[in-house]
Amino acid sequence: MQFPGRQRRLIANPKTELYVHFLQFYGQPPLENISLTEFETFAVDRLKLLKTVENLGVCQVKGSEPYKVKLDKEFSNLNFPNKPDVKEEDKDGPNEYEKRRKDHISHFILRLAYCQTEDLRRWFIQQEVDLFRHRFNRLSPGQKSSFLQHNNLHYETVGLEEKMALSEKLIQSSYAVSGCKVENQDYYKVPFQDALDLVRNRKAYLKAGYVYIPQQDIVITVLNDFRTQLSKALALTARSLPTVLSDERLQPLLSHLSHAYVGQDYSIQKNMGKISLEQIDPLSGKSFPLCMRGLHQALRENHHLRHGGRMQYGLFLKGIGLTLEQALQFWRSEFTKGKVDMDKFDKQYAYSIRHNFGKEGKRTDYTPYSCLKVILSNAPSQGDHHGCPFRHSDAELLKQKLQSYKVSPSGIAQILELVKGMHYQLACQKYFELTHNIEDSGFSLNHPNQYFLESQRVLGGGGKEAKAEPPQRAPDVAAKPPLEPPALAEMAEDLDAYFQDG
Amino acid sequence: MTSADYEPASLPDLLPLYYRRLFPFSQYYRWLNYGGVQKNYFQHREFSFTLKDDIYVRYQSFNTQNELEKEMQKMNPYKIDVGAVYSHRPNQHNTVKSGTFQALEKELVFDIDMTDYDDVRSCCSAADICPKCWTLMTIAIRILDRALREDFGFRHLLWVYSGRRGVHCWVCDEAARKLSVAARSAIAEYLSLVKGGDETVRKVVLSDPIHPSIRDALKVVEHYFPQYALHDQAVLGLKESVDKVLALVPEDILYDGTDSREPLLKDLHTYFESEKNPEKRWDRLRGCATTKQGTLKKGQHFEKEIMLQYCYPRLDVNVSKGVNHLLKSPFSVHPKTGRISVPIDLRQLDKFDPFDVPTISLICAELDRPRVGEEEEQVPKEKDSDIDAAERRRIRDYKRTSLAKYVKVLDQFLDGVALSNRGELLKKSDLQKDF
């Protein structure tokens, strides 16, 4: 399909021309200047939108009523265009135009962040395709035709004569198509390579290499086009990325975006102060995920942890409820058993612990690392104990570690199989199931503190108010946007601190 | 001379003879070169050889027909597989920067294997075949050939007997060779209907509306069903077989003796107790199905599903999906049976008999037959080089054997490909106004 460049014409109202429909193919990148703030805000908002798309896609049937309603709500919350039928007067008004502009720009920013690896690309394409499908399906048949025409998608229409000659076959090929429907709706003829989903499932009539698609089903072909175009565009983007990343203002944001965990951040400590230091040892064996258990063990053995380990483990402990005072006591008592004396500890390490709790410098209260962050960023090197053992440990070593933790041989085999398939979080989930002796963990793991809370829930322990945070994939996830506006500024500041820290 | 004369132990002696005097190298090269339209198409093609003692070598490639001949005559492979056309010469793949050596094109292929039908054939199992079950291959070829030509628009299909228990299809159209993995997989899924392994009883599920391609397939199946299933396989004869069929009939048809709306419709189970004639039993079963269809209840197409489960082609999707998948080459020998993998002439499909396919021992023996009434080969008047002489002699040689008619099938196939190539080139030059 052709996506010819849009001609720059002088028109009375350039705004109308640019965003005629509330959705688009993103064929042309935005050509204006925007502020850094807008850059960040737009990007983060779209990321939240895509995360919602992902979550809803997991727990609802795509296209069902609840799915549509929840997604539309998120559109409104985040100021993205969600109504194809905006009244004529309103369409040119600032609101709708602003929304469509935001949609346009944010898409292209996220392309920069998500083009770098196969995994990121795949995720991004999947969510954008789902998003596109949702919006396309909101168009009326007339609007669909108008949209396709506007984008120069001229799927070959089947002439009336041919259509009537094939009418019996056409009726036999599509569910809910009767004789008069064949006559009354347009049929398109598309080379079969462009409509593979319809071919695969025998959902349309096929003749001489062409698929005959009724107008009602054209969305599948359009989606395929969208997907292919986006995939190619991302590959191209990846190639020009080094130039973009050389801009220092953008690099940290883009890097953070692709690692961003937009959701439960476990910085709201409902259980603050409910853990005592004596409990940490037993808890590490029972309720800590493998990464934290390992870090704790390394700390106890060596009376030391390097920076990466201190950050990952320290923030985790904060997340499970340690107060600043407890943290200081914990780290000091351990480090001073080693080569560090009291003085040195206070000088070199206490400061950064206080920094983690937002008591120093920029006063940002750091959020504990999500699984994605642990897996993707800051790979451990010699002497480090941080990272994700399922990702970063050698299979043999992982096996030994699991054996020492008394995991059954068959369980270990299952875990190793998942690791081989690069399903690190699933491997950790399997570890959870094996160590808690349950069949199904019942949650989708994406944060070490989530692991801890779920574990406490299963074991029936925890503090007085140990109400576990709802797991990320619960149906009411869209009810309360996880990051309130103030947290936005926090994330932006996080960036600088993250950049400093690294 | 029967195939019983073939013994695997004689292969080391027969193969050199076969490759020196019988293997149709020039047709083979003509095929894989595809008219020389694309540069290096033959040179970048991967072959793999299985040698004596099961030594397997991949990434073989050759610059010319002559090189191919010499190598094969030197190695005397027990088996030859054909792979994809790569981005570089396969035999140099180790020198290529990692990640850049890629499979680019290959024919779209299908592999139908008789063992996949073991649950529905009573005459043989595993590697055995007999005339009674060979009909399954005939049906498969008819259905797939029609679908690939009429539905997908492919024109150059080479059907080949695998040498033991199945058939292969090589779709050689240019468009087919350029298909992506996703497209190949989609085509294979489109053509698949029988799903499920040992744990699945009902392997075919039809829902309304029935797609035109399935209707076409049903026409073919219905044509062969009475002779093949009712008679040869006796699916409604022996109790064990009957039970298997009845397991696919919806419960309410089987045991519904209490339906007062249909007083004439004794339940099928009871009917079968008194009526032993398979044709009558089948008619009754169909009758029940027709009645049920009127009611639009679930499972209404069960008689069609039964026929399809017993007859519809079962193909291995994985063979068709991969661009780099290696498949047994036409005119390769099957080491266990000695039979040559020969092309099948679709115009004579119903007469094709796998047991009539020549074995390597047969054709080698035929070479020694005294020449009786043999046509003189038109001797080309060009220079009398060694190659030409060997070539000419080889042409005379295979023509004296039972292999001749099969090479002819390949020739005719290649003529077809060449004709459409020429048509394409003409069209292209017309478009470019290049006279």
PDB file of N, CA, C and O in Angstrom, chain A residues 24 161 223 307 344 453 488:
ATOM      1  N   GLN A  24      -4.872   8.077  12.946  1.00  0.00           N
ATOM      2  CA  GLN A  24      -4.034   8.233  11.762  1.00  0.00           C
ATOM      3  C   GLN A  24      -3.022   7.102  11.656  1.00  0.00           C
ATOM      4  O   GLN A  24      -2.873   6.321  12.587  1.00  0.00           O
ATOM      5  N   GLU A 161     -20.555  -6.855 -11.458  1.00  0.00           N
ATOM      6  CA  GLU A 161     -20.771  -8.085 -12.225  1.00  0.00           C
ATOM      7  C   GLU A 161     -20.037  -9.253 -11.599  1.00  0.00           C
ATOM      8  O   GLU A 161     -20.589 -10.332 -11.382  1.00  0.00           O
ATOM      9  N   LEU A 223      -5.213  -3.337   9.469  1.00  0.00           N
ATOM     10  CA  LEU A 223      -4.316  -3.548  10.597  1.00  0.00           C
ATOM     11  C   LEU A 223      -2.997  -4.154  10.150  1.00  0.00           C
ATOM     12  O   LEU A 223      -1.931  -3.781  10.643  1.00  0.00           O
ATOM     13  N   HIS A 307      27.641  -0.838  44.765  1.00  0.00           N
ATOM     14  CA  HIS A 307      26.614   0.177  44.558  1.00  0.00           C
ATOM     15  C   HIS A 307      25.319  -0.361  43.970  1.00  0.00           C
ATOM     16  O   HIS A 307      24.225  -0.088  44.483  1.00  0.00           O
ATOM     17  N   LYS A 344      33.800   5.623  58.723  1.00  0.00           N
ATOM     18  CA  LYS A 344      33.812   5.487  57.265  1.00  0.00           C
ATOM     19  C   LYS A 344      32.381   5.276  56.763  1.00  0.00           C
ATOM     20  O   LYS A 344      31.968   5.843  55.761  1.00  0.00           O
ATOM     21  N   LEU A 453       4.782  -8.981  48.770  1.00  0.00           N
ATOM     22  CA  LEU A 453       3.425  -8.811  49.277  1.00  0.00           C
ATOM     23  C   LEU A 453       2.572 -10.048  49.008  1.00  0.00           C
ATOM     24  O   LEU A 453       1.820 -10.501  49.867  1.00  0.00           O
ATOM     25  N   LEU A 488       4.372  12.785  38.426  1.00  0.00           N
ATOM     26  CA  LEU A 488       4.945  13.062  37.114  1.00  0.00           C
ATOM     27  C   LEU A 488       6.217  13.858  37.260  1.00  0.00           C
ATOM     28  O   LEU A 488       7.244  13.554  36.683  1.00  0.00           O
TER      29      LEU A 488
END
